Amino acid sequence: MSKDIQSYLLGDKIFQPDYNIKKNNYFIKDLHAYESLCLESKLDPEEFWKKYAIGFLTWHKLFTKVLDESNPPFYKWFSDGELNVSVNCLDVNLTNGNANKVAIIFESDDGQIEKISYRELFVRVCKFANGISKLGYKTGDKCIIYMPMSIEVIIAMQACARLGIIISVVFGGFSSKSLQERITDIDASLIITADYQKRGGKIIPLKDAVDEALSIDTSNKIRNVIVYKRTDKDINWFSSRDIWMFDLESNQDEYIDPVFVNSEHPLFILYTSGSTGKPKGIQHSSAGYLLWAKMTMNWTFNANPTDVFWCTADVGWITGHSYIAYAPLSLGMTQVIFEGIPTYPNSGRFWEMIDSHKVTIFYTAPTAIRSLVKSSDLNKEVHPNNFDLHSLRIIGSVGEPISPETWLWYYTNVGKNKCSLVDTWWQTETGGHMITPIPGVTPLKPGSCSFPLPGIQASVVDELGDEVSPGKGGFLVIKKPWPGMIRNIWNDSERFKNSYFPDELKGYYLAGDGAQIDSDNYFWILGRIDDVLNVSGHRLGTMEIEAALVAHKLVSEAAVVGRPDATTGEAVVAFIVLKGKYPEKHEDLEIAKELRNWVSQEIGPIAKPKDIVFLENLPKTRSGKIVRRLLRLKASGQSITQDVSTVDNISSIEKISISF
Ligand code: WT7
């Protein structure tokens, strides 16, 4: 870990949204309250977390121990307590006046609207859970969920939580190969999917991909595939295994007892990319995870009973878990769930939906905003100014650094200079927000995610774990455990320890991001320090893409790096050495097309290299390591001015000129 992190040009303008934020009981009301909570959490962490765990969650058996630190970094929270996540998301809303409140407003790709109340949602979850239970599935069994954005995916996730079935949601854009790897890694016995998904006017098969995944590894343990019927199109059917979701729900009892599980029972495993080839199964807990998701929903979004919340993420990512499937329900909120994409039927879709559903809190990713800035520059009709967005009070950003320019556009055109813009820094591993402004409270600096939340001891350190001085770059770490943290990497405790708690770092959690803290204590995220790219807010391991590329029959060697891209943040660039002879030109289009399709099949369309460059050789050190920093320079159009005397094969990249 001896990476040089460049200093960053800090913006200095501060914005203080001037409006009366509605208060709720747990809301942090001003900077003074924020500071005293931070102090409280430092002086007596046990008391701090205990107070929230009791105040926020409904327990079946109350815990006596808050944090078990006996075997770091395998921390346990509330470890002798028992609860059920679906009770905390649904049952609680039947007796607190929310039973008839709309839980979900679903808008389909083609604009159809369906609403479901908390009572109706509870009944459907119970009926579906009864159906699964009758098929013989029980606590501790593993289920893969591969579904489109829908009310049904929430039902599937909540029904599994009710029975203590451990889920792994796989994003619908992943290929059958990726799906198969996840099925195998968690040893799943059940899959819940849909026939097709509708996105941007297209119909994309899901059940087909499941059938294919199951045929790749025929030693799989899958007993049933439950299918949510989204279209009238035909699919292949295996009657000994496949069941329609609606058939399974019908005629079932409208109630099922929840299974109370230990606080540490895994609620889900979510795969994400790391620096080596194989995706990591991030294992989260039940109690600590839900607590942190709910606390942060309250603090960062100031969740109030009259709010209409809309998070545009997919449930296949952590954002869709924490801030769609669990936290908004646990707070009895009304939320919008959207099946489609921001640019269909046109790029005004988001603004039109905010207007028609009177959304008050809107949470999206910088990549979406960047693409909508571009479209509204080209076509004034889809500019946010043409829509009534006055219902908004808080707007949020997540997934990647938001540049000050994009921040300002969002703040001015969507937030109309009156909404708090919360730039939330967090990760799949953290379970919920970690560093973020408190709306209406934290003065905002465009491009900075501001301060850590109370209870979160974030810092920026050097390779020995010592704090660096203000304005200097370093590694972002979290010094103390928190309830929402990752518990393990599924099937790989060693990798868990090595990736997140390396020996040199004093037992701190290593986030994998470079950062710096300015003289006002604001945090600035500088991007990943490992071989992980962030393309449109999605995490992609360069090694994973390289492994896919070298598996192709024509490829001898591959090196994948990122380069800046105006819309997607980063773009994937692959340098390839072919097995046969060097092609006529370094950008042979036919082979490049084939390799792109190959990556799409192996991992999913999100991992497709944007640019493919063919080389005779890859630049390497004498010991044979690929010198990626040179490829990175080349990929971003810069010239190589460093000393390259120790690099082999350098002429191979020096002689080509690349312009993307
Ligand atoms: C990585 C985590 C958190 C849910 C979505 C992504 C980057 C995330 C921000 C932000 C700058 C950010 C980091 C982080 N990231 N939010 N507000 N500012 N960078 O989850 O796939 O686990 O990716 O996304 O690099 O490590 P993820």
XYZ file of C-alpha atoms and ligand atoms in Angstrom:
687
model
C 0.000 0.000 0.000
C 2.380 2.678 -1.101
C 0.198 4.451 -3.535
C 0.670 8.099 -4.218
C -2.536 9.982 -3.859
C -2.558 13.299 -5.603
C -3.750 16.318 -3.707
C -7.092 17.581 -4.769
C -8.158 21.055 -5.635
C -10.686 21.973 -2.946
C -13.708 24.068 -3.715
C -14.389 26.710 -1.091
C -17.953 27.874 -1.559
C -20.320 26.892 1.237
C -24.083 26.485 0.798
C -26.501 26.659 3.669
C -30.010 25.662 2.604
C -32.343 28.142 4.162
C -35.605 26.429 4.978
C -37.391 24.922 7.918
C -36.783 21.226 7.938
C -39.537 19.189 9.516
C -38.366 17.493 12.653
C -38.839 13.922 13.775
C -37.937 12.444 17.143
C -34.533 11.171 16.232
C -33.540 13.873 13.847
C -30.314 15.745 14.538
C -31.613 19.285 14.851
C -28.485 21.418 14.581
C -24.704 21.282 14.461
C -24.532 21.485 18.218
C -26.754 18.388 18.551
C -24.605 16.657 15.906
C -21.430 17.405 17.835
C -22.812 16.271 21.159
C -24.039 12.995 19.612
C -20.562 12.414 18.155
C -19.073 13.031 21.568
C -21.598 10.771 23.265
C -20.786 7.950 20.840
C -17.070 8.315 21.579
C -17.308 8.561 25.347
C -19.669 5.650 25.865
C -20.211 3.691 22.636
C -22.033 0.813 24.376
C -24.629 3.151 25.885
C -24.953 5.069 22.628
C -25.689 2.022 20.458
C -27.844 0.383 23.127
C -30.112 3.426 23.301
C -30.724 3.337 19.543
C -31.034 -0.445 19.320
C -33.793 -0.338 21.934
C -35.445 2.803 20.561
C -35.397 1.755 16.905
C -35.950 -1.980 16.781
C -38.701 -4.328 17.939
C -37.063 -7.226 19.722
C -38.414 -10.688 20.427
C -35.699 -11.231 22.992
C -33.826 -8.148 24.121
C -30.031 -8.381 24.015
C -27.901 -7.992 27.136
C -24.580 -7.527 25.353
C -24.069 -4.672 22.878
C -20.727 -5.444 21.197
C -18.715 -8.630 21.346
C -15.117 -7.786 20.486
C -13.613 -11.072 21.610
C -12.535 -12.160 18.132
C -11.672 -9.144 15.978
C -12.384 -8.393 13.177
C -15.332 -10.775 13.543
C -17.406 -8.378 15.599
C -20.840 -9.327 16.858
C -23.571 -6.890 17.763
C -26.461 -7.479 20.194
C -25.439 -11.104 19.950
C -27.798 -12.651 22.463
C -30.835 -10.779 21.108
C -33.513 -12.169 18.776
C -35.780 -10.464 16.301
C -37.282 -10.731 12.847
C -36.614 -8.171 10.125
C -40.028 -8.493 8.449
C -41.746 -7.883 11.801
C -39.719 -4.679 12.020
C -40.686 -3.664 8.484
C -44.303 -4.821 8.288
C -46.043 -5.987 11.488
C -45.064 -2.782 13.300
C -46.967 -0.797 10.696
C -50.233 -2.649 11.288
C -50.686 -1.265 14.790
C -49.201 2.223 14.588
C -51.752 3.808 12.299
C -49.939 2.971 9.038
C -51.969 -0.117 8.050
C -53.859 1.686 5.288
C -51.028 3.979 4.339
C -49.515 3.446 0.883
C -46.229 1.570 1.326
C -45.241 1.416 -2.336
C -46.234 3.405 -5.399
C -45.004 1.261 -8.274
C -44.529 2.842 -11.690
C -43.855 0.444 -14.526
C -41.644 1.011 -17.540
C -44.703 1.903 -19.625
C -46.167 4.228 -16.994
C -48.777 2.032 -15.291
C -49.222 2.795 -11.588
C -49.961 0.302 -8.850
C -50.210 1.139 -5.160
C -50.055 -1.200 -2.210
C -50.823 -0.394 1.431
C -48.892 -1.706 4.414
C -51.707 -4.134 5.268
C -51.892 -5.458 1.694
C -48.125 -5.824 1.546
C -48.128 -7.684 4.852
C -50.795 -10.096 3.585
C -48.957 -10.800 0.336
C -45.679 -11.364 2.166
C -47.376 -13.780 4.578
C -49.126 -15.684 1.783
C -45.935 -15.989 -0.221
C -43.957 -17.012 2.883
C -46.585 -19.685 3.565
C -46.132 -20.939 0.014
C -42.342 -21.148 0.310
C -42.605 -22.732 3.717
C -44.938 -25.428 2.338
C -42.351 -26.256 -0.306
C -40.112 -27.178 2.609
C -37.778 -24.182 2.764
C -36.729 -23.087 6.211
C -34.434 -20.885 8.282
C -30.833 -20.967 7.098
C -31.696 -22.119 3.558
C -30.258 -19.958 0.789
C -32.259 -18.274 -1.950
C -31.154 -16.377 -5.059
C -33.410 -13.513 -6.110
C -33.060 -12.445 -9.758
C -35.952 -10.114 -10.416
C -36.861 -6.768 -11.945
C -37.823 -3.733 -9.880
C -41.362 -4.557 -8.728
C -43.602 -4.889 -5.701
C -42.950 -8.633 -6.066
C -39.217 -8.388 -5.454
C -39.920 -6.633 -2.145
C -42.412 -9.383 -1.289
C -39.776 -12.012 -2.073
C -37.120 -10.308 0.061
C -39.467 -9.718 2.987
C -40.948 -13.238 2.854
C -37.461 -14.738 3.056
C -36.637 -12.472 6.001
C -39.834 -13.625 7.698
C -38.664 -17.249 7.469
C -34.972 -16.588 8.181
C -34.040 -17.706 4.652
C -30.739 -16.095 3.627
C -30.999 -14.280 0.309
C -28.615 -13.103 -2.331
C -30.135 -10.674 -4.801
C -28.442 -10.751 -8.198
C -28.829 -7.660 -10.384
C -30.943 -8.453 -13.481
C -28.143 -7.156 -15.719
C -25.738 -9.902 -14.697
C -25.208 -12.795 -17.097
C -26.189 -16.425 -16.535
C -22.529 -17.179 -15.860
C -22.356 -14.647 -13.009
C -25.671 -15.949 -11.757
C -24.358 -19.525 -11.759
C -21.244 -18.509 -9.781
C -23.398 -16.943 -7.086
C -25.785 -19.915 -6.973
C -22.810 -22.205 -6.463
C -20.972 -19.997 -3.970
C -23.903 -19.700 -1.558
C -25.157 -23.231 -2.216
C -28.678 -21.983 -2.931
C -31.652 -24.336 -2.956
C -34.262 -21.836 -4.164
C -34.443 -19.203 -6.916
C -37.068 -16.506 -7.246
C -37.092 -14.851 -10.659
C -39.419 -13.415 -13.333
C -40.199 -14.512 -16.856
C -38.890 -11.249 -18.332
C -38.058 -7.730 -17.304
C -39.222 -4.552 -19.016
C -36.702 -1.770 -19.272
C -36.616 1.200 -21.598
C -39.288 -0.290 -23.870
C -37.391 -3.548 -24.243
C -38.279 -6.977 -22.926
C -35.315 -8.859 -21.504
C -35.433 -12.543 -20.521
C -34.649 -13.503 -16.921
C -36.003 -17.045 -16.586
C -33.974 -18.107 -19.644
C -30.806 -16.916 -17.926
C -31.761 -18.929 -14.834
C -32.310 -22.071 -16.926
C -28.947 -21.533 -18.556
C -27.186 -20.915 -15.237
C -28.607 -24.156 -13.871
C -27.445 -26.062 -16.911
C -23.852 -24.775 -16.512
C -23.488 -26.387 -13.104
C -25.763 -29.404 -12.968
C -24.576 -30.327 -9.486
C -26.516 -27.337 -8.135
C -28.908 -27.876 -5.213
C -31.808 -25.865 -6.628
C -35.134 -27.597 -5.939
C -37.482 -24.874 -7.125
C -37.576 -21.852 -9.382
C -40.426 -19.504 -8.494
C -41.413 -17.250 -11.381
C -43.114 -13.862 -11.165
C -45.141 -13.444 -14.357
C -44.388 -10.005 -15.767
C -45.389 -10.485 -19.425
C -47.552 -12.708 -21.612
C -44.576 -14.081 -23.468
C -43.762 -17.771 -23.348
C -40.896 -19.295 -21.431
C -39.472 -22.785 -21.107
C -41.063 -24.642 -18.233
C -39.771 -27.517 -16.132
C -42.831 -28.708 -14.275
C -40.954 -30.664 -11.634
C -39.100 -27.541 -10.594
C -40.820 -24.336 -11.779
C -43.776 -22.643 -10.046
C -45.596 -19.406 -10.823
C -45.345 -16.939 -7.947
C -49.067 -16.060 -8.162
C -50.074 -19.733 -8.012
C -47.923 -20.244 -4.966
C -49.494 -17.263 -3.167
C -53.102 -18.050 -3.955
C -55.196 -19.858 -1.322
C -52.528 -19.433 1.319
C -53.244 -18.159 4.837
C -52.986 -14.426 5.272
C -50.744 -14.789 8.267
C -47.622 -16.735 9.103
C -45.645 -16.634 12.325
C -42.282 -14.965 11.870
C -39.175 -16.975 12.671
C -37.215 -15.081 15.297
C -33.527 -15.282 14.547
C -30.382 -14.350 16.384
C -29.194 -10.763 15.799
C -26.212 -12.072 13.866
C -28.213 -14.366 11.564
C -27.227 -13.384 7.984
C -30.051 -11.401 6.411
C -28.379 -11.394 3.015
C -25.189 -11.901 1.070
C -24.507 -9.377 -1.651
C -21.739 -9.914 -4.184
C -19.457 -7.078 -5.113
C -16.166 -6.708 -6.932
C -12.818 -6.638 -5.217
C -9.236 -6.464 -6.395
C -8.936 -10.130 -7.316
C -10.822 -12.119 -9.914
C -13.654 -13.565 -7.877
C -16.518 -11.375 -6.597
C -16.842 -11.240 -2.820
C -20.040 -12.293 -1.065
C -20.533 -9.527 1.494
C -22.340 -11.017 4.478
C -24.631 -8.766 6.504
C -26.399 -9.407 9.805
C -30.057 -9.015 10.766
C -30.217 -6.688 13.809
C -27.129 -4.514 13.405
C -27.726 -4.078 9.682
C -31.371 -3.087 10.044
C -30.560 -0.751 12.920
C -27.975 1.142 10.885
C -30.137 1.274 7.752
C -33.005 2.676 9.811
C -30.919 5.171 11.804
C -29.300 6.549 8.670
C -32.652 6.733 6.844
C -33.811 8.883 9.706
C -30.735 11.065 10.036
C -29.751 11.532 6.402
C -33.223 11.744 4.935
C -35.074 13.184 7.917
C -37.851 10.658 7.259
C -41.244 12.085 8.176
C -44.716 10.492 7.994
C -45.837 12.676 5.106
C -42.775 12.083 2.954
C -42.788 10.391 -0.425
C -39.346 8.858 -0.812
C -37.819 7.769 -4.102
C -34.514 5.977 -4.405
C -33.760 5.183 -8.043
C -31.274 2.362 -7.337
C -31.929 -1.249 -8.277
C -32.544 -3.786 -5.489
C -29.589 -5.701 -6.941
C -27.271 -3.195 -5.239
C -26.799 -2.325 -1.574
C -28.603 1.007 -2.013
C -31.694 -0.878 -3.119
C -31.429 -3.163 -0.109
C -30.951 -0.556 2.603
C -33.003 2.312 1.172
C -35.756 0.468 -0.708
C -36.333 -3.034 0.637
C -35.765 -2.431 4.352
C -35.317 1.047 5.885
C -38.234 2.948 4.273
C -40.624 0.152 5.293
C -39.212 -0.004 8.819
C -40.100 3.684 9.139
C -43.581 3.301 7.643
C -42.768 5.577 4.724
C -44.445 5.842 1.345
C -41.933 5.157 -1.410
C -41.851 5.100 -5.189
C -40.444 2.028 -6.923
C -39.635 2.414 -10.605
C -39.225 -0.380 -13.116
C -37.682 1.596 -15.951
C -34.750 3.811 -16.853
C -34.261 7.600 -16.640
C -34.144 8.107 -20.415
C -37.326 6.308 -21.486
C -39.599 7.378 -23.120
C -37.467 10.518 -22.782
C -34.953 12.087 -20.431
C -37.632 13.996 -18.563
C -38.881 10.770 -16.933
C -37.381 11.375 -13.467
C -38.676 14.956 -13.281
C -42.089 13.947 -14.563
C -42.316 11.220 -11.919
C -41.218 13.553 -9.098
C -43.942 15.922 -10.251
C -46.702 13.325 -10.583
C -46.001 11.447 -7.323
C -45.114 14.602 -5.367
C -41.815 13.104 -4.292
C -40.280 14.899 -1.288
C -36.951 13.034 -1.004
C -35.117 11.986 -4.153
C -32.002 9.800 -4.094
C -30.012 9.034 -7.237
C -26.495 8.608 -8.640
C -24.136 11.172 -10.227
C -23.960 9.108 -13.432
C -27.730 9.508 -13.936
C -27.497 13.228 -13.245
C -24.607 13.640 -15.696
C -26.527 11.930 -18.462
C -29.611 14.052 -17.766
C -27.539 17.255 -17.811
C -26.363 16.254 -21.266
C -29.854 15.431 -22.547
C -31.376 18.614 -21.196
C -28.625 20.632 -22.860
C -29.615 19.044 -26.153
C -33.352 19.179 -25.653
C -34.836 21.923 -23.491
C -38.140 20.059 -23.219
C -36.641 17.512 -20.851
C -34.945 20.130 -18.662
C -36.078 19.975 -15.009
C -37.277 23.600 -15.321
C -40.215 22.331 -17.363
C -41.563 20.285 -14.472
C -43.056 21.162 -11.135
C -40.501 19.944 -8.604
C -41.586 22.074 -5.661
C -42.524 19.005 -3.583
C -38.823 18.154 -3.142
C -37.125 19.022 0.133
C -34.073 16.737 0.144
C -32.066 15.457 -2.817
C -29.339 12.840 -2.466
C -26.389 11.466 -4.369
C -24.603 8.137 -4.032
C -22.191 5.781 -5.723
C -19.259 7.895 -6.834
C -17.763 11.317 -6.277
C -20.054 14.052 -7.571
C -18.061 16.825 -9.218
C -18.728 20.376 -7.992
C -20.159 21.198 -11.449
C -22.665 18.349 -11.423
C -23.448 19.103 -7.774
C -24.303 22.714 -8.667
C -26.507 21.706 -11.569
C -28.408 19.254 -9.353
C -28.699 21.739 -6.486
C -29.882 24.580 -8.711
C -32.053 22.896 -11.313
C -33.549 20.022 -9.355
C -33.260 21.338 -5.793
C -34.135 24.912 -6.879
C -31.539 26.244 -4.422
C -33.751 25.329 -1.509
C -33.243 21.596 -1.021
C -30.493 20.078 1.045
C -28.214 18.029 -1.161
C -26.884 15.023 0.728
C -23.802 13.500 -0.889
C -23.730 10.163 0.915
C -20.481 8.205 1.052
C -20.817 4.538 1.928
C -20.288 1.048 0.485
C -21.827 -2.389 0.119
C -19.733 -3.324 3.147
C -20.902 -0.508 5.416
C -24.619 -1.358 5.231
C -25.681 2.287 5.420
C -24.454 5.869 5.065
C -21.184 6.700 6.805
C -20.086 10.171 5.752
C -22.871 12.512 4.712
C -24.399 15.890 5.441
C -27.411 16.108 7.736
C -30.076 17.934 5.662
C -30.739 21.513 6.694
C -27.987 21.262 9.299
C -24.593 20.661 7.697
C -23.275 23.573 5.623
C -22.565 22.082 2.189
C -19.388 22.183 0.136
C -20.039 20.963 -3.433
C -18.054 17.790 -4.047
C -17.493 16.921 -0.390
C -19.543 14.319 1.474
C -18.882 16.445 4.594
C -18.689 14.748 8.014
C -18.981 11.216 9.429
C -22.287 10.390 11.108
C -22.348 10.094 14.917
C -20.977 6.712 15.961
C -18.666 6.538 12.927
C -14.993 7.176 13.682
C -13.700 7.906 10.178
C -10.197 9.095 9.473
C -7.565 9.407 6.737
C -4.285 7.630 7.448
C -0.963 6.696 5.862
C 0.258 3.145 5.201
C 1.077 2.660 8.893
C -2.308 3.769 10.101
C -1.130 7.179 11.312
C -3.380 10.141 10.650
C -2.240 12.442 7.871
C -2.438 16.205 8.263
C -5.328 18.247 6.785
C -5.166 18.622 3.035
C -3.023 15.533 2.533
C -4.282 12.444 0.769
C -4.374 9.021 2.415
C -6.451 5.914 3.013
C -9.979 6.271 4.284
C -10.482 4.093 7.377
C -13.134 3.540 10.022
C -11.471 3.129 13.375
C -14.214 1.460 15.392
C -16.800 -1.200 14.553
C -20.386 -0.097 13.869
C -23.566 -2.218 13.803
C -24.165 -2.101 10.032
C -20.703 -3.321 9.103
C -19.899 -6.349 6.937
C -19.604 -9.485 9.085
C -17.595 -11.680 6.744
C -16.958 -12.611 3.127
C -19.066 -15.667 2.469
C -16.830 -18.768 2.459
C -13.667 -16.683 2.764
C -12.785 -15.387 6.244
C -9.136 -14.996 5.280
C -9.957 -12.714 2.410
C -12.256 -10.756 4.743
C -9.408 -10.141 7.181
C -6.825 -9.351 4.531
C -8.978 -7.020 2.435
C -10.571 -4.986 5.199
C -8.353 -5.296 8.269
C -4.758 -5.486 7.006
C -2.196 -5.960 9.793
C -0.407 -2.649 9.211
C -3.506 -0.598 9.890
C -3.982 -0.980 13.648
C -7.199 -2.947 13.315
C -8.977 -0.190 11.389
C -11.495 -0.996 8.668
C -9.884 -0.143 5.301
C -12.533 1.196 2.945
C -10.443 0.963 -0.236
C -10.926 4.645 -1.063
C -8.397 7.442 -1.075
C -9.571 10.576 0.720
C -8.486 13.778 2.334
C -9.833 15.980 5.086
C -9.677 19.749 4.594
C -8.939 22.339 7.270
C -12.676 22.607 8.103
C -12.797 18.826 8.693
C -14.751 18.106 5.490
C -14.042 14.734 3.856
C -13.244 14.580 0.131
C -13.300 11.161 -1.522
C -10.607 10.772 -4.180
C -11.639 7.404 -5.637
C -10.516 3.807 -5.232
C -6.975 2.907 -4.230
C -7.247 -0.687 -5.429
C -7.890 -2.308 -8.795
C -11.557 -1.512 -8.676
C -13.259 0.764 -11.186
C -16.399 2.764 -10.670
C -18.375 2.775 -13.909
C -21.746 4.537 -13.663
C -21.670 3.988 -9.916
C -21.088 0.236 -10.335
C -18.078 -1.447 -8.903
C -16.054 -3.513 -11.326
C -12.878 -5.401 -10.531
C -10.285 -5.026 -13.289
C -9.009 -8.534 -12.455
C -12.465 -9.969 -12.912
C -12.701 -8.504 -16.415
C -9.151 -9.644 -17.218
C -10.001 -13.168 -16.092
C -13.035 -13.150 -18.400
C -10.981 -11.869 -21.335
C -8.175 -14.418 -21.049
C -10.790 -17.152 -20.960
C -11.552 -16.299 -24.605
C -9.867 -18.579 -27.132
C -8.225 -15.745 -29.072
C -6.747 -13.945 -26.073
C -3.297 -14.597 -24.740
C -2.987 -11.773 -22.193
C -5.184 -8.922 -21.038
C -4.755 -5.879 -18.826
C -7.743 -3.783 -17.848
C -7.555 -0.222 -16.549
C -9.930 2.706 -16.147
C -9.931 6.101 -17.787
C -12.029 9.178 -16.981
C -15.328 9.403 -18.879
C -17.668 12.385 -18.900
C -20.866 10.357 -18.497
C -19.986 7.123 -16.761
C -17.304 8.577 -14.462
C -14.824 5.927 -15.438
C -14.710 3.730 -18.523
C -13.193 0.267 -18.932
C -10.172 0.059 -21.258
C -8.740 -3.360 -22.140
C -5.240 -3.883 -23.532
C -5.085 -7.240 -25.253
C -2.397 -9.482 -26.636
C -3.913 -11.992 -29.039
C -2.759 -15.583 -29.388
C -2.429 -15.372 -33.138
C -0.647 -12.619 -34.913
C -0.977 -8.945 -34.073
C -3.961 -7.542 -36.038
C -3.495 -5.063 -38.843
C -4.494 -2.168 -36.638
C -4.477 -1.792 -32.879
C -8.233 -1.233 -32.954
C -9.426 -4.247 -34.972
C -13.169 -3.737 -34.824
C -14.403 -7.236 -35.530
C -12.380 -8.962 -32.816
C -13.067 -6.104 -30.403
C -16.797 -6.581 -30.942
C -16.526 -10.272 -30.284
C -14.556 -9.687 -27.089
C -17.059 -7.129 -25.857
C -19.900 -9.578 -26.349
C -17.869 -12.224 -24.625
C -17.402 -10.050 -21.504
C -21.086 -9.279 -21.583
C -21.877 -13.002 -21.565
C -19.284 -13.822 -18.924
C -20.061 -11.032 -16.456
C -22.819 -8.768 -17.775
C -23.202 -5.777 -20.108
C -22.035 -3.355 -17.383
C -18.518 -4.829 -17.552
C -18.071 -4.464 -21.353
C -14.822 -2.661 -22.178
C -15.552 0.664 -23.823
C -12.194 0.647 -25.599
C -10.102 -2.313 -26.678
C -6.494 -1.821 -27.724
C -4.453 -4.643 -29.250
C -0.761 -4.757 -28.426
C 2.096 -7.026 -29.435
C 3.199 -7.251 -25.801
C 2.145 -5.828 -22.473
C 4.622 -3.602 -20.628
C 6.032 -5.569 -17.702
C 8.543 -5.294 -14.906
C 11.559 -7.603 -15.041
C 9.741 -9.871 -12.618
C 6.829 -10.128 -15.018
C 4.241 -7.851 -13.381
C 2.133 -5.830 -15.779
C 2.864 -2.123 -15.327
C -0.691 -0.884 -15.146
C 0.191 2.707 -14.321
C 1.663 3.129 -17.821
C -1.426 1.639 -19.396
C -3.553 3.971 -17.303
C -1.638 6.987 -18.606
C -1.932 5.763 -22.164
C -5.649 5.046 -21.759
C -6.336 8.563 -20.551
C -4.445 10.052 -23.484
C -1.437 11.235 -21.499
C 2.114 10.829 -22.607
C 4.599 8.739 -20.727
C 7.276 10.989 -19.257
C 8.470 8.748 -16.442
C 11.610 6.692 -16.381
C 10.726 3.425 -18.100
C 14.189 1.928 -18.283
C 13.185 -0.994 -16.067
C 10.064 -1.779 -18.078
C 10.135 -4.566 -20.649
C 8.205 -4.364 -23.930
C 7.732 -0.639 -23.542
C 8.055 -0.022 -27.269
C 4.851 -1.920 -27.835
C 2.725 0.787 -26.219
C 4.988 3.692 -27.055
C 4.567 3.223 -30.753
C 0.794 3.366 -30.844
C -1.220 6.509 -30.412
C -4.645 6.196 -28.912
C -7.468 8.686 -29.184
C -10.804 7.690 -27.729
C -17.709 2.676 -3.566
C -18.686 1.687 -2.988
C -22.863 3.006 -1.543
C -23.804 2.409 -2.436
C -23.453 2.400 -3.874
C -22.069 1.947 -4.219
C -17.799 4.934 -4.168
C -19.957 5.599 -3.052
C -19.715 7.748 -2.885
C -19.770 9.153 -2.663
C -17.618 9.314 -3.559
C -18.548 7.215 -3.465
C -16.590 4.688 -3.294
C -16.970 3.446 -2.524
N -18.732 5.876 -3.559
N -20.560 6.720 -2.641
N -20.864 9.751 -2.134
N -18.702 9.899 -3.019
N -17.502 7.991 -3.804
O -21.684 0.863 -3.423
O -20.712 -0.678 -5.123
O -20.159 -0.896 -2.677
O -19.268 0.991 -4.043
O -18.426 3.649 -4.330
O -15.478 4.444 -4.105
O -15.872 2.729 -2.037
P -20.475 -0.019 -3.823
